[in-house]
PDB file of C-alpha atoms in Angstrom:
ATOM      1  CA  MET G   1      78.641 250.427 136.347  1.00 46.00           C
ATOM      2  CA  HIS G   2      78.926 246.731 136.021  1.00 48.00           C
ATOM      3  CA  CYS G   3      80.055 246.616 132.427  1.00 47.00           C
ATOM      4  CA  LEU G   4      82.207 249.802 132.777  1.00 47.00           C
ATOM      5  CA  ALA G   5      84.023 247.794 135.226  1.00 50.00           C
ATOM      6  CA  ASN G   6      84.575 244.646 133.349  1.00 52.00           C
ATOM      7  CA  ALA G   7      86.122 246.688 130.572  1.00 52.00           C
ATOM      8  CA  GLN G   8      88.757 248.108 132.422  1.00 60.00           C
ATOM      9  CA  GLU G   9      92.250 246.776 131.688  1.00 61.00           C
ATOM     10  CA  PRO G  10      93.776 244.293 134.102  1.00 63.00           C
ATOM     11  CA  PRO G  11      96.884 245.912 136.026  1.00 65.00           C
ATOM     12  CA  ALA G  12     100.003 245.514 134.371  1.00 64.00           C
ATOM     13  CA  LYS G  13     101.982 242.481 136.154  1.00 64.00           C
ATOM     14  CA  HIS G  14     105.205 243.249 138.064  1.00 58.00           C
ATOM     15  CA  ARG G  15     108.098 242.704 136.053  1.00 64.00           C
ATOM     16  CA  PRO G  16     111.140 242.128 138.616  1.00 64.00           C
ATOM     17  CA  SER G  17     114.436 243.936 137.757  1.00 70.00           C
ATOM     18  CA  SER G  18     117.591 242.817 136.917  1.00 70.00           C
ATOM     19  CA  THR G  19     119.632 245.175 138.239  1.00 73.00           C
ATOM     20  CA  THR G  20     120.139 245.158 142.391  1.00 72.00           C
ATOM     21  CA  THR G  21     119.955 247.995 144.492  1.00 72.00           C
ATOM     22  CA  GLY G  22     123.555 249.248 145.270  1.00 72.00           C
ATOM     23  CA  PRO G  23     124.757 251.856 147.658  1.00 77.00           C
ATOM     24  CA  THR G  24     124.444 255.757 146.848  1.00 81.00           C
ATOM     25  CA  ARG G  25     126.963 256.955 144.376  1.00 83.00           C
ATOM     26  CA  HIS G  26     127.244 260.104 146.504  1.00 90.00           C
ATOM     27  CA  GLN G  27     130.453 258.526 147.983  1.00 91.00           C
ATOM     28  CA  ILE G  28     134.018 257.505 147.370  1.00 91.00           C
ATOM     29  CA  ILE G  29     135.594 254.061 148.524  1.00 87.00           C
ATOM     30  CA  ILE G  30     139.289 253.480 148.880  1.00 85.00           C
ATOM     31  CA  PRO G  31     139.728 249.813 149.393  1.00 79.00           C
ATOM     32  CA  VAL G  32     142.362 249.695 152.175  1.00 73.00           C
ATOM     33  CA  PRO G  33     142.071 245.729 153.881  1.00 61.00           C
ATOM     34  CA  ASN G  34     142.934 245.777 157.283  1.00 59.00           C
ATOM     35  CA  VAL G  35     142.783 249.138 158.036  1.00 58.00           C
ATOM     36  CA  GLU G  36     141.863 251.367 161.286  1.00 58.00           C
ATOM     37  CA  LEU G  37     140.698 254.867 161.325  1.00 53.00           C
ATOM     38  CA  THR G  38     143.539 256.519 163.457  1.00 61.00           C
ATOM     39  CA  LEU G  39     143.476 259.539 160.892  1.00 68.00           C
ATOM     40  CA  ASP G  40     142.069 263.172 162.113  1.00 77.00           C
ATOM     41  CA  ILE G  41     138.693 263.340 160.537  1.00 80.00           C
ATOM     42  CA  ALA G  42     138.294 267.066 160.546  1.00 86.00           C
ATOM     43  CA  THR G  43     141.912 267.477 158.942  1.00 88.00           C
ATOM     44  CA  THR G  44     141.295 264.624 156.136  1.00 86.00           C
ATOM     45  CA  ILE G  45     138.227 266.667 155.131  1.00 89.00           C
ATOM     46  CA  SER G  46     139.785 269.978 155.492  1.00 93.00           C
ATOM     47  CA  GLU G  47     142.819 268.704 153.353  1.00 92.00           C
ATOM     48  CA  ILE G  48     140.930 266.673 150.935  1.00 92.00           C
ATOM     49  CA  ASN G  49     138.350 269.432 150.330  1.00 94.00           C
ATOM     50  CA  GLN G  50     141.076 272.190 149.812  1.00 95.00           C
ATOM     51  CA  LEU G  51     142.803 269.815 147.052  1.00 94.00           C
ATOM     52  CA  PHE G  52     139.307 269.938 145.104  1.00 94.00           C
ATOM     53  CA  ILE G  53     139.315 273.595 145.414  1.00 94.00           C
ATOM     54  CA  ASP G  54     142.862 274.175 144.219  1.00 95.00           C
ATOM     55  CA  ASN G  55     141.954 272.104 141.473  1.00 94.00           C
ATOM     56  CA  LYS G  56     138.719 273.980 140.843  1.00 94.00           C
ATOM     57  CA  ARG G  57     136.416 271.106 141.172  1.00 94.00           C
ATOM     58  CA  SER G  58     132.734 271.591 142.754  1.00 95.00           C
ATOM     59  CA  ILE G  59     132.650 268.522 145.101  1.00 94.00           C
ATOM     60  CA  ARG G  60     133.173 268.353 148.658  1.00 95.00           C
ATOM     61  CA  VAL G  61     133.822 265.575 151.191  1.00 94.00           C
ATOM     62  CA  THR G  62     131.119 265.721 154.211  1.00 94.00           C
ATOM     63  CA  THR G  63     132.259 262.987 156.390  1.00 92.00           C
ATOM     64  CA  VAL G  64     134.868 259.932 156.408  1.00 89.00           C
ATOM     65  CA  HIS G  65     134.812 256.871 157.689  1.00 85.00           C
ATOM     66  CA  LEU G  66     135.250 252.706 157.305  1.00 81.00           C
ATOM     67  CA  ALA G  67     132.652 250.939 155.274  1.00 78.00           C
ATOM     68  CA  TYR G  68     133.036 248.148 152.268  1.00 74.00           C
ATOM     69  CA  GLY G  69     136.464 247.359 152.948  1.00 72.00           C
ATOM     70  CA  GLY G  70     138.134 250.666 153.120  1.00 79.00           C
ATOM     71  CA  LEU G  71     137.845 254.261 153.883  1.00 84.00           C
ATOM     72  CA  ASN G  72     134.434 255.896 152.984  1.00 88.00           C
ATOM     73  CA  LEU G  73     134.447 259.283 151.826  1.00 92.00           C
ATOM     74  CA  SER G  74     130.921 260.799 151.629  1.00 93.00           C
ATOM     75  CA  THR G  75     130.417 263.699 148.891  1.00 94.00           C
ATOM     76  CA  SER G  76     128.107 266.232 148.217  1.00 94.00           C
ATOM     77  CA  ILE G  77     127.848 265.155 144.474  1.00 93.00           C
ATOM     78  CA  VAL G  78     128.456 262.061 142.369  1.00 90.00           C
ATOM     79  CA  PRO G  79     132.194 262.243 141.745  1.00 92.00           C
ATOM     80  CA  ASP G  80     133.772 261.998 138.416  1.00 91.00           C
ATOM     81  CA  GLN G  81     136.959 260.272 137.147  1.00 90.00           C
ATOM     82  CA  CYS G  82     139.077 263.362 137.785  1.00 94.00           C
ATOM     83  CA  ASP G  83     137.747 263.658 141.273  1.00 93.00           C
ATOM     84  CA  LEU G  84     138.744 259.702 141.858  1.00 92.00           C
ATOM     85  CA  ASP G  85     142.349 260.366 140.690  1.00 92.00           C
ATOM     86  CA  LEU G  86     142.867 263.624 142.802  1.00 93.00           C
ATOM     87  CA  VAL G  87     141.911 261.444 145.912  1.00 92.00           C
ATOM     88  CA  THR G  88     143.640 258.293 144.956  1.00 89.00           C
ATOM     89  CA  LYS G  89     146.945 260.478 144.653  1.00 89.00           C
ATOM     90  CA  PHE G  90     146.233 262.228 148.097  1.00 88.00           C
ATOM     91  CA  VAL G  91     146.007 258.997 149.776  1.00 84.00           C
ATOM     92  CA  THR G  92     148.559 256.845 148.327  1.00 80.00           C
ATOM     93  CA  PRO G  93     151.512 258.393 150.265  1.00 79.00           C
ATOM     94  CA  SER G  94     149.743 257.379 153.493  1.00 74.00           C
ATOM     95  CA  ILE G  95     149.209 253.399 152.391  1.00 71.00           C
ATOM     96  CA  SER G  96     151.264 250.735 151.864  1.00 66.00           C
ATOM     97  CA  GLY G  97     150.657 249.196 148.376  1.00 66.00           C
ATOM     98  CA  SER G  98     148.977 250.884 145.486  1.00 71.00           C
ATOM     99  CA  THR G  99     144.820 251.374 145.403  1.00 78.00           C
ATOM    100  CA  ASP G 100     142.479 253.000 143.500  1.00 81.00           C
ATOM    101  CA  ALA G 101     139.131 255.387 144.604  1.00 86.00           C
ATOM    102  CA  ILE G 102     136.312 253.996 143.196  1.00 83.00           C
ATOM    103  CA  ILE G 103     132.545 254.840 143.208  1.00 84.00           C
ATOM    104  CA  PRO G 104     130.100 252.143 144.303  1.00 80.00           C
ATOM    105  CA  CYS G 105     128.268 250.168 141.571  1.00 80.00           C
ATOM    106  CA  SER G 106     125.118 248.309 141.288  1.00 81.00           C
ATOM    107  CA  TRP G 107     124.923 244.512 139.846  1.00 82.00           C
ATOM    108  CA  SER G 108     122.882 243.801 136.742  1.00 85.00           C
ATOM    109  CA  PHE G 109     122.683 240.363 135.825  1.00 86.00           C
ATOM    110  CA  LEU G 110     121.856 239.240 132.319  1.00 86.00           C
ATOM    111  CA  LYS G 111     122.128 235.843 130.294  1.00 88.00           C
ATOM    112  CA  ILE G 112     122.666 234.796 126.422  1.00 85.00           C
ATOM    113  CA  LEU G 113     120.333 232.456 124.939  1.00 83.00           C
ATOM    114  CA  ASP G 114     121.197 229.690 122.284  1.00 78.00           C
ATOM    115  CA  VAL G 115     124.869 230.215 122.576  1.00 81.00           C
ATOM    116  CA  PRO G 116     126.650 227.608 120.102  1.00 75.00           C
ATOM    117  CA  TYR G 117     128.242 224.782 122.025  1.00 82.00           C
ATOM    118  CA  PRO G 118     131.098 223.938 122.969  1.00 82.00           C
ATOM    119  CA  VAL G 119     132.379 227.463 123.910  1.00 82.00           C
ATOM    120  CA  THR G 120     134.794 228.934 126.264  1.00 85.00           C
ATOM    121  CA  LYS G 121     134.834 231.875 128.532  1.00 87.00           C
ATOM    122  CA  ASP G 122     137.395 233.796 126.549  1.00 85.00           C
ATOM    123  CA  ILE G 123     135.024 233.881 123.626  1.00 78.00           C
ATOM    124  CA  VAL G 124     132.272 235.055 125.116  1.00 82.00           C
ATOM    125  CA  THR G 125     134.030 237.545 127.266  1.00 81.00           C
ATOM    126  CA  GLN G 126     135.784 238.748 123.892  1.00 75.00           C
ATOM    127  CA  ALA G 127     131.964 239.282 122.427  1.00 74.00           C
ATOM    128  CA  LEU G 128     130.712 241.259 125.043  1.00 75.00           C
ATOM    129  CA  SER G 129     133.416 243.845 124.657  1.00 72.00           C
ATOM    130  CA  VAL G 130     132.727 244.129 120.844  1.00 66.00           C
ATOM    131  CA  ALA G 131     129.164 244.664 121.516  1.00 65.00           C
ATOM    132  CA  SER G 132     129.623 247.741 123.459  1.00 66.00           C
ATOM    133  CA  GLU G 133     131.704 250.802 123.336  1.00 62.00           C
ATOM    134  CA  PRO G 134     133.355 251.544 126.010  1.00 63.00           C
ATOM    135  CA  PRO G 135     133.692 247.712 127.006  1.00 65.00           C
ATOM    136  CA  ILE G 136     131.386 246.907 129.733  1.00 71.00           C
ATOM    137  CA  GLY G 137     133.134 245.401 133.158  1.00 73.00           C
ATOM    138  CA  LEU G 138     131.861 241.939 134.440  1.00 78.00           C
ATOM    139  CA  ALA G 139     131.698 241.786 137.825  1.00 76.00           C
ATOM    140  CA  THR G 140     131.882 238.030 138.346  1.00 81.00           C
ATOM    141  CA  GLN G 141     132.941 234.892 136.160  1.00 86.00           C
ATOM    142  CA  LEU G 142     130.877 233.597 133.589  1.00 90.00           C
ATOM    143  CA  ARG G 143     128.925 230.588 134.184  1.00 92.00           C
ATOM    144  CA  ILE G 144     127.948 228.626 131.077  1.00 94.00           C
ATOM    145  CA  MET G 145     125.793 225.784 130.717  1.00 94.00           C
ATOM    146  CA  ARG G 146     124.503 223.191 128.500  1.00 92.00           C
ATOM    147  CA  ASN G 147     120.834 223.454 127.782  1.00 91.00           C
ATOM    148  CA  SER G 148     120.850 219.455 127.527  1.00 90.00           C
ATOM    149  CA  LYS G 149     123.147 216.445 127.495  1.00 88.00           C
ATOM    150  CA  HIS G 150     122.138 215.948 123.796  1.00 84.00           C
ATOM    151  CA  SER G 151     122.283 220.053 122.813  1.00 83.00           C
ATOM    152  CA  ASP G 152     124.359 221.927 120.534  1.00 78.00           C
ATOM    153  CA  THR G 153     123.542 224.908 122.531  1.00 82.00           C
ATOM    154  CA  ALA G 154     124.523 226.627 125.984  1.00 89.00           C
ATOM    155  CA  THR G 155     122.858 229.628 128.152  1.00 92.00           C
ATOM    156  CA  VAL G 156     125.563 231.893 129.613  1.00 92.00           C
ATOM    157  CA  TRP G 157     124.612 233.819 132.661  1.00 91.00           C
ATOM    158  CA  PHE G 158     126.854 236.813 133.759  1.00 88.00           C
ATOM    159  CA  ASP G 159     127.032 239.872 136.169  1.00 86.00           C
ATOM    160  CA  VAL G 160     128.231 243.570 134.964  1.00 82.00           C
ATOM    161  CA  TRP G 161     128.583 246.604 136.913  1.00 77.00           C
ATOM    162  CA  ASP G 162     125.886 248.967 136.242  1.00 79.00           C
ATOM    163  CA  SER G 163     123.881 251.839 137.484  1.00 72.00           C
ATOM    164  CA  GLN G 164     120.528 252.292 138.700  1.00 70.00           C
ATOM    165  CA  SER G 165     119.129 253.376 135.388  1.00 73.00           C
ATOM    166  CA  ARG G 166     120.492 250.345 133.791  1.00 73.00           C
ATOM    167  CA  ALA G 167     122.710 251.918 131.616  1.00 74.00           C
ATOM    168  CA  ASN G 168     125.054 249.139 130.836  1.00 74.00           C
ATOM    169  CA  VAL G 169     122.106 246.624 130.612  1.00 74.00           C
ATOM    170  CA  LYS G 170     120.140 248.796 127.846  1.00 75.00           C
ATOM    171  CA  LYS G 171     123.503 248.485 125.774  1.00 72.00           C
ATOM    172  CA  LEU G 172     123.254 244.503 125.336  1.00 72.00           C
ATOM    173  CA  ASN G 173     119.908 243.901 125.738  1.00 70.00           C
ATOM    174  CA  ARG G 174     118.348 242.234 122.971  1.00 64.00           C
ATOM    175  CA  CYS G 175     121.919 242.038 121.130  1.00 63.00           C
ATOM    176  CA  TYR G 176     122.049 239.210 118.801  1.00 60.00           C
ATOM    177  CA  VAL G 177     124.588 237.019 117.319  1.00 60.00           C
ATOM    178  CA  THR G 178     124.967 235.727 114.018  1.00 67.00           C
ATOM    179  CA  ILE G 179     123.347 231.685 114.017  1.00 70.00           C
ATOM    180  CA  SER G 180     123.589 229.024 111.936  1.00 78.00           C
ATOM    181  CA  CYS G 181     120.361 227.493 110.317  1.00 84.00           C
ATOM    182  CA  GLN G 182     120.250 223.815 111.316  1.00 84.00           C
ATOM    183  CA  GLN G 183     118.403 223.008 108.196  1.00 87.00           C
ATOM    184  CA  CYS G 184     120.620 224.353 105.104  1.00 90.00           C
ATOM    185  CA  TRP G 185     123.620 225.070 107.358  1.00 90.00           C
ATOM    186  CA  ARG G 186     124.016 228.450 106.124  1.00 89.00           C
ATOM    187  CA  TRP G 187     124.451 231.527 108.569  1.00 86.00           C
ATOM    188  CA  GLY G 188     122.407 234.551 109.126  1.00 79.00           C
ATOM    189  CA  HIS G 189     118.720 233.508 109.891  1.00 78.00           C
ATOM    190  CA  LEU G 190     116.672 230.740 112.225  1.00 72.00           C
ATOM    191  CA  THR G 191     115.967 227.582 110.922  1.00 77.00           C
ATOM    192  CA  LYS G 192     112.077 228.027 111.273  1.00 73.00           C
ATOM    193  CA  THR G 193     112.387 230.995 108.668  1.00 77.00           C
ATOM    194  CA  CYS G 194     114.721 228.936 106.654  1.00 83.00           C
ATOM    195  CA  LYS G 195     113.385 229.207 102.627  1.00 86.00           C
ATOM    196  CA  LEU G 196     115.181 225.952 102.006  1.00 85.00           C
ATOM    197  CA  GLU G 197     111.925 223.124 102.016  1.00 82.00           C
ATOM    198  CA  ALA G 198     114.119 220.117 102.127  1.00 84.00           C
ATOM    199  CA  ILE G 199     117.067 219.612 105.008  1.00 89.00           C
ATOM    200  CA  CYS G 200     120.601 219.595 103.799  1.00 90.00           C
ATOM    201  CA  CYS G 201     122.892 217.441 104.645  1.00 90.00           C
ATOM    202  CA  PRO G 202     126.281 219.463 106.483  1.00 91.00           C
ATOM    203  CA  HIS G 203     128.702 216.702 104.649  1.00 89.00           C
ATOM    204  CA  CYS G 204     127.690 216.763 101.301  1.00 89.00           C
ATOM    205  CA  SER G 205     125.164 219.412 100.846  1.00 89.00           C
ATOM    206  CA  GLY G 206     122.792 216.432  99.935  1.00 88.00           C
ATOM    207  CA  PRO G 207     118.837 216.308 100.379  1.00 90.00           C
ATOM    208  CA  HIS G 208     119.298 214.291 103.573  1.00 88.00           C
ATOM    209  CA  SER G 209     119.790 214.478 107.000  1.00 87.00           C
ATOM    210  CA  GLU G 210     123.614 213.743 108.323  1.00 86.00           C
ATOM    211  CA  GLN G 211     122.513 210.806 110.196  1.00 83.00           C
ATOM    212  CA  HIS G 212     121.580 209.171 106.847  1.00 83.00           C
ATOM    213  CA  HIS G 213     124.381 210.457 105.030  1.00 82.00           C
ATOM    214  CA  TRP G 214     126.158 207.289 104.357  1.00 80.00           C
ATOM    215  CA  GLU G 215     122.629 205.533 103.121  1.00 82.00           C
ATOM    216  CA  TYR G 216     121.908 208.295 100.394  1.00 84.00           C
ATOM    217  CA  ALA G 217     124.916 210.255  99.855  1.00 84.00           C
ATOM    218  CA  SER G 218     126.330 209.101  96.196  1.00 82.00           C
ATOM    219  CA  CYS G 219     129.814 209.265  97.767  1.00 84.00           C
ATOM    220  CA  CYS G 220     128.760 206.299 100.513  1.00 84.00           C
ATOM    221  CA  LYS G 221     126.262 204.277  98.575  1.00 80.00           C
ATOM    222  CA  GLY G 222     129.369 202.680  96.141  1.00 78.00           C
ATOM    223  CA  ASN G 223     129.253 201.883  92.576  1.00 78.00           C
ATOM    224  CA  PRO G 224     129.467 198.305  91.958  1.00 80.00           C
ATOM    225  CA  LYS G 225     129.405 198.854  87.994  1.00 80.00           C
ATOM    226  CA  ALA G 226     132.598 200.872  88.341  1.00 78.00           C
ATOM    227  CA  ASN G 227     135.832 199.424  87.085  1.00 80.00           C
ATOM    228  CA  PRO G 228     136.937 198.092  89.508  1.00 81.00           C
ATOM    229  CA  PRO G 229     133.544 198.225  91.784  1.00 80.00           C
ATOM    230  CA  ILE G 230     133.431 200.704  94.454  1.00 78.00           C
ATOM    231  CA  PRO G 231     132.015 199.077  97.656  1.00 82.00           C
ATOM    232  CA  PRO G 232     129.263 201.240  99.870  1.00 82.00           C
ATOM    233  CA  THR G 233     130.849 202.707 103.116  1.00 80.00           C
ATOM    234  CA  ILE G 234     130.060 200.673 105.927  1.00 78.00           C
ATOM    235  CA  VAL G 235     127.018 201.507 107.930  1.00 75.00           C
ATOM    236  CA  ASP G 236     127.747 203.333 111.294  1.00 73.00           C
ATOM    237  CA  ILE G 237     131.267 204.125 110.035  1.00 77.00           C
ATOM    238  CA  ASP G 238     132.201 207.924 109.305  1.00 80.00           C
ATOM    239  CA  CYS G 239     132.028 208.834 105.677  1.00 84.00           C
ATOM    240  CA  PRO G 240     135.765 208.659 104.570  1.00 86.00           C
ATOM    241  CA  HIS G 241     135.392 210.753 101.681  1.00 86.00           C
ATOM    242  CA  VAL G 242     136.387 214.540 101.665  1.00 88.00           C
ATOM    243  CA  PRO G 243     133.492 217.375 102.370  1.00 90.00           C
ATOM    244  CA  ILE G 244     133.112 220.417 100.997  1.00 88.00           C
ATOM    245  CA  CYS G 245     131.547 223.429 103.439  1.00 91.00           C
ATOM    246  CA  SER G 246     128.777 225.032 101.645  1.00 89.00           C
ATOM    247  CA  ASN G 247     129.590 228.252 103.472  1.00 90.00           C
ATOM    248  CA  CYS G 248     133.363 229.070 102.982  1.00 90.00           C
ATOM    249  CA  ARG G 249     134.029 226.033 100.230  1.00 90.00           C
ATOM    250  CA  ARG G 250     136.590 224.696 102.196  1.00 91.00           C
ATOM    251  CA  LYS G 251     137.308 220.923 102.570  1.00 91.00           C
ATOM    252  CA  HIS G 252     135.322 220.316 105.759  1.00 91.00           C
ATOM    253  CA  ALA G 253     131.815 219.934 106.933  1.00 91.00           C
ATOM    254  CA  ALA G 254     129.353 222.938 107.253  1.00 90.00           C
ATOM    255  CA  ASN G 255     129.122 222.374 110.884  1.00 87.00           C
ATOM    256  CA  ASN G 256     132.704 221.825 111.472  1.00 88.00           C
ATOM    257  CA  HIS G 257     134.171 224.223 114.191  1.00 83.00           C
ATOM    258  CA  LYS G 258     137.199 224.677 112.154  1.00 86.00           C
ATOM    259  CA  CYS G 259     135.054 226.916 109.748  1.00 90.00           C
ATOM    260  CA  LYS G 260     135.949 230.791 109.463  1.00 89.00           C
ATOM    261  CA  PHE G 261     132.519 231.192 109.870  1.00 88.00           C
ATOM    262  CA  TRP G 262     131.829 229.613 113.117  1.00 84.00           C
ATOM    263  CA  ARG G 263     134.962 231.704 114.658  1.00 81.00           C
ATOM    264  CA  HIS G 264     133.372 234.718 113.678  1.00 82.00           C
ATOM    265  CA  ARG G 265     130.027 233.659 114.985  1.00 75.00           C
ATOM    266  CA  PHE G 266     129.913 236.835 117.423  1.00 69.00           C
ATOM    267  CA  ASP G 267     131.160 239.048 115.201  1.00 73.00           C
ATOM    268  CA  THR G 268     127.992 240.600 113.300  1.00 73.00           C
ATOM    269  CA  ASP G 269     130.099 243.273 111.886  1.00 77.00           C
ATOM    270  CA  TRP G 270     132.293 240.438 109.795  1.00 83.00           C
ATOM    271  CA  PHE G 271     129.033 239.095 108.487  1.00 82.00           C
ATOM    272  CA  SER G 272     128.119 242.137 107.228  1.00 80.00           C
ATOM    273  CA  ARG G 273     131.337 242.859 105.495  1.00 84.00           C
ATOM    274  CA  HIS G 274     131.120 239.272 104.208  1.00 81.00           C
ATOM    275  CA  HIS G 275     127.767 239.707 102.659  1.00 79.00           C
ATOM    276  CA  ALA G 276     128.420 243.247 101.388  1.00 80.00           C
ATOM    277  CA  GLU G 277     131.732 241.623  99.440  1.00 77.00           C
ATOM    278  CA  LYS G 278     129.249 238.906  97.419  1.00 67.00           C
TER     279      LYS G 278
END
């Protein structure tokens, strides 16, 4: 018995959920700030249910009360968009201004690791809209934090509207963006999986680091035998010679943010089309 007890697998560790527990979806919320419940509840329920019957909808309203910053209609089933449109049309003449009937949702919080830095909120938002179809709505503003003072990557935190089944999280979970190798400066693979044995300079593609470009690159070493002699580049001065990008072959360094590869780093389809054209 003692041996059998030790052979049992340890209990699985509890994994916290990234989705908050939201209110039931068997209700319709009509955001109306500073509203007072002066309407006849029985009449309102009767009129809304009659509207559903006239439009051959199976949903029914059971109660009406104030909650979540507006009117709350408890329903028999989860409403769909057609039901929400009917309720919006019903309540619009009775209130000042415009409003939309909505269903309460849960929140899911996610993060994106190793995002190339610097990066703007607009770029990340665009990448998220491309990653899912239809686009997932953000519940709050993005939060971008550089991984360290000397790092060229950042972590992005964001919240999305979701359901308890985590439907939106499943669309985005383990999605990847195209990354740039920090050894050969080509796009599409990790530095630790790079097949190039020696490090590559992003300025001239030589077998040295960018930090020692002026010391080992032929363009910066100078040529005293030339006529007239070419002096070497002064130490700690940026290379004055025109670089060539190893990716697009334009006149800039391979790690320059002006490169079209950098601009499309969130668009994996663009990289697929680019490699297919080769």
